[in-house]
CSV table of C-alpha atoms in Angstrom, one decimal:
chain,number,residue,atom,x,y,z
A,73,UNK,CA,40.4,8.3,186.1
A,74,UNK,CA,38.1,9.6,184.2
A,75,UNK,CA,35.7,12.6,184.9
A,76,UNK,CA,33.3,14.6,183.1
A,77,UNK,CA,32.1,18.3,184.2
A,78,UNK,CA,29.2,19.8,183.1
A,79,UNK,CA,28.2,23.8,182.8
A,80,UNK,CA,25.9,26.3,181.1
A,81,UNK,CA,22.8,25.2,183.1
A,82,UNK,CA,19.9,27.9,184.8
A,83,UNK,CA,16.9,29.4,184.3
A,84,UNK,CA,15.9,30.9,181.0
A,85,UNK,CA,12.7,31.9,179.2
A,86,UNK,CA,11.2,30.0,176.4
A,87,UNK,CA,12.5,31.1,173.2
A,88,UNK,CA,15.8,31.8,175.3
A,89,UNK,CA,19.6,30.2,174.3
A,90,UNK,CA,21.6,28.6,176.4
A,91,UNK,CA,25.3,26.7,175.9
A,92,UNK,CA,26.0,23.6,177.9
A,93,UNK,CA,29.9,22.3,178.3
A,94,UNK,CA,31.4,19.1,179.3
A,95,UNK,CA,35.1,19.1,179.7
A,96,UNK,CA,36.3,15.5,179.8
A,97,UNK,CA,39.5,15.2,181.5
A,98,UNK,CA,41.8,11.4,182.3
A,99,UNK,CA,45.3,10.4,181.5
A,100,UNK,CA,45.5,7.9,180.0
A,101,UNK,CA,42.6,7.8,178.2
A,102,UNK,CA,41.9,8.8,174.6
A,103,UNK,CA,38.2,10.3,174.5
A,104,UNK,CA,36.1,9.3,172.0
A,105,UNK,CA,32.4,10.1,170.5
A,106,UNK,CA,30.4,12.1,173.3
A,107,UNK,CA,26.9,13.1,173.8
A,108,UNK,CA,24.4,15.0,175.5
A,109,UNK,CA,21.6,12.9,177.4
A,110,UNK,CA,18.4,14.3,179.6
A,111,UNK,CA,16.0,13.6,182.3
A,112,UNK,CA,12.9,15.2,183.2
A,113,UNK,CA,11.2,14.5,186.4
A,114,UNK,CA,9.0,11.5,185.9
A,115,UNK,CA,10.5,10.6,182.6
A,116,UNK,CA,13.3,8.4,180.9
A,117,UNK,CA,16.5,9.5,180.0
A,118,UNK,CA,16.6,10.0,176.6
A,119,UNK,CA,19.7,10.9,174.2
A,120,UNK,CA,19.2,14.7,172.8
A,121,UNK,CA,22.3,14.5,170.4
A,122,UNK,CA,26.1,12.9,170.4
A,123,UNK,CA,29.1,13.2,168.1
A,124,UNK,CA,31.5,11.4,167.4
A,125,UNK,CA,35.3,11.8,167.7
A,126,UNK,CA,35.3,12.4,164.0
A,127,UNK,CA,32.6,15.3,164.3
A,128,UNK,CA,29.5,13.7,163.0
A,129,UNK,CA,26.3,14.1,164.4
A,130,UNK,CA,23.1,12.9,165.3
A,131,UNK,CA,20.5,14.7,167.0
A,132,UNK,CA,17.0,13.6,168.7
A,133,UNK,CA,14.0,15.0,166.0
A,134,UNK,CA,12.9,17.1,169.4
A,135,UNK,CA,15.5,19.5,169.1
A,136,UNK,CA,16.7,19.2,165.2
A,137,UNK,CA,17.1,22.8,164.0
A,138,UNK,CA,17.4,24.0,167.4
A,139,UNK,CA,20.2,22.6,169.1
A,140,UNK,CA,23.5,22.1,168.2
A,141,UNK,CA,26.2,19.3,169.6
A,142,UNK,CA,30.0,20.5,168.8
A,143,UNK,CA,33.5,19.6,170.0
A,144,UNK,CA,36.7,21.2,170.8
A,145,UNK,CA,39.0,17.7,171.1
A,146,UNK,CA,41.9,19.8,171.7
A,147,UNK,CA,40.1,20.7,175.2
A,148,UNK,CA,38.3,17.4,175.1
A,149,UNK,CA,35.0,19.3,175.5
A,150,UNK,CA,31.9,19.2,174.1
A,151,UNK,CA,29.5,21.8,173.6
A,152,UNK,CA,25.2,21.7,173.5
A,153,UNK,CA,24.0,25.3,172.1
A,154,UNK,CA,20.3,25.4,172.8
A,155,UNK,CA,17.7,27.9,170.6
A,156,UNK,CA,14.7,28.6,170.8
A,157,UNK,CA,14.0,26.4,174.0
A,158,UNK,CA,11.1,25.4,175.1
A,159,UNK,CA,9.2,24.1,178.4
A,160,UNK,CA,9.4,20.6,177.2
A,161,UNK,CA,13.4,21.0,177.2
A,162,UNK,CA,13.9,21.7,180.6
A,163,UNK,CA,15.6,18.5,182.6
A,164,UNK,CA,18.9,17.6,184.1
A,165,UNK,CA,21.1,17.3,181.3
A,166,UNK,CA,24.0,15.2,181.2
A,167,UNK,CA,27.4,14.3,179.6
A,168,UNK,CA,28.1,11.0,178.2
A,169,UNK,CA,31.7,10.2,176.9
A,170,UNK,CA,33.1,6.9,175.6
A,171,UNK,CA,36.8,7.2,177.4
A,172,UNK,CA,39.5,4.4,175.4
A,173,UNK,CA,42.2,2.6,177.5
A,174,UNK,CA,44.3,0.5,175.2
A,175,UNK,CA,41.5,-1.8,173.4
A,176,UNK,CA,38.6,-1.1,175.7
A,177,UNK,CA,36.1,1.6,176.0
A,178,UNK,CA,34.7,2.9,179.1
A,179,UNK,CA,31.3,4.8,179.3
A,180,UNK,CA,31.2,7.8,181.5
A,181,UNK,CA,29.0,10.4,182.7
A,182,UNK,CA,29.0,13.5,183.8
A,183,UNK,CA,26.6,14.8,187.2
A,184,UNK,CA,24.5,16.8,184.9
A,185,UNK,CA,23.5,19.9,185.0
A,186,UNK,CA,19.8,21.6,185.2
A,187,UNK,CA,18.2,23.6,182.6
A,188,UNK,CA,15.2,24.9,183.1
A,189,UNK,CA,12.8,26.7,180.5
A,190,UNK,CA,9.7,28.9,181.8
A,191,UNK,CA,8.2,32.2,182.3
């Protein structure tokens, strides 16, 4: 079984930092490229950044020079550092990891956690 856990969520001010974790955790499986994904109220779910297993990125052009994705694959987490936030960054953000069992990979997500970014 696979499971993804989320953390680093709250309250902060715009202009404000936070760092969002997801630990991935599954025997069996061998964890691939992961990502960050968020929701707004109202809105779609739209991809912020990912990474894969080999460390490259890609980021949404919303938060390009202010966010950064990394990955500790010893711990199997992944990590969101978010600068200089702004209103429009606050949503429910969530953990996506690609989990591989023999030749097939699995998506999975994690139960997201809330940032939220005002005054």
């Amino acid at each position: 079984q696979v499971q993804l856990v989320e953390s680093g969520g709250g309250l902060v001010q715009p202009g404000g930092s936070l760092r969002l974790s997801c630990a991935a955790s599954g025997n069996g499986f061998s964890i691939g490229a992961m990502g960050w994904y968020r929701q707004a109220p109202g809105k779609q779910r739209e991809l912020v950044a990912d990474i894969t297993s080999a460390g490259i990125t890609n980021y949404a052009d919303a938060v390009k020079g202010r966010f950064t994705i990394s990955r500790d694959n010893a711990k199997n987490t992944v990590y969101l550092q978010m600068n200089s936030l702004k209103p429009e960054d606050t949503a429910v953000y969530l953990c996506k990891g690609d989990a591989r069992r023999g030749f097939r990979t699995y998506n999975y997500w994690g139960q997201g956690t809330q940032v939220t970014v005002a005054s």
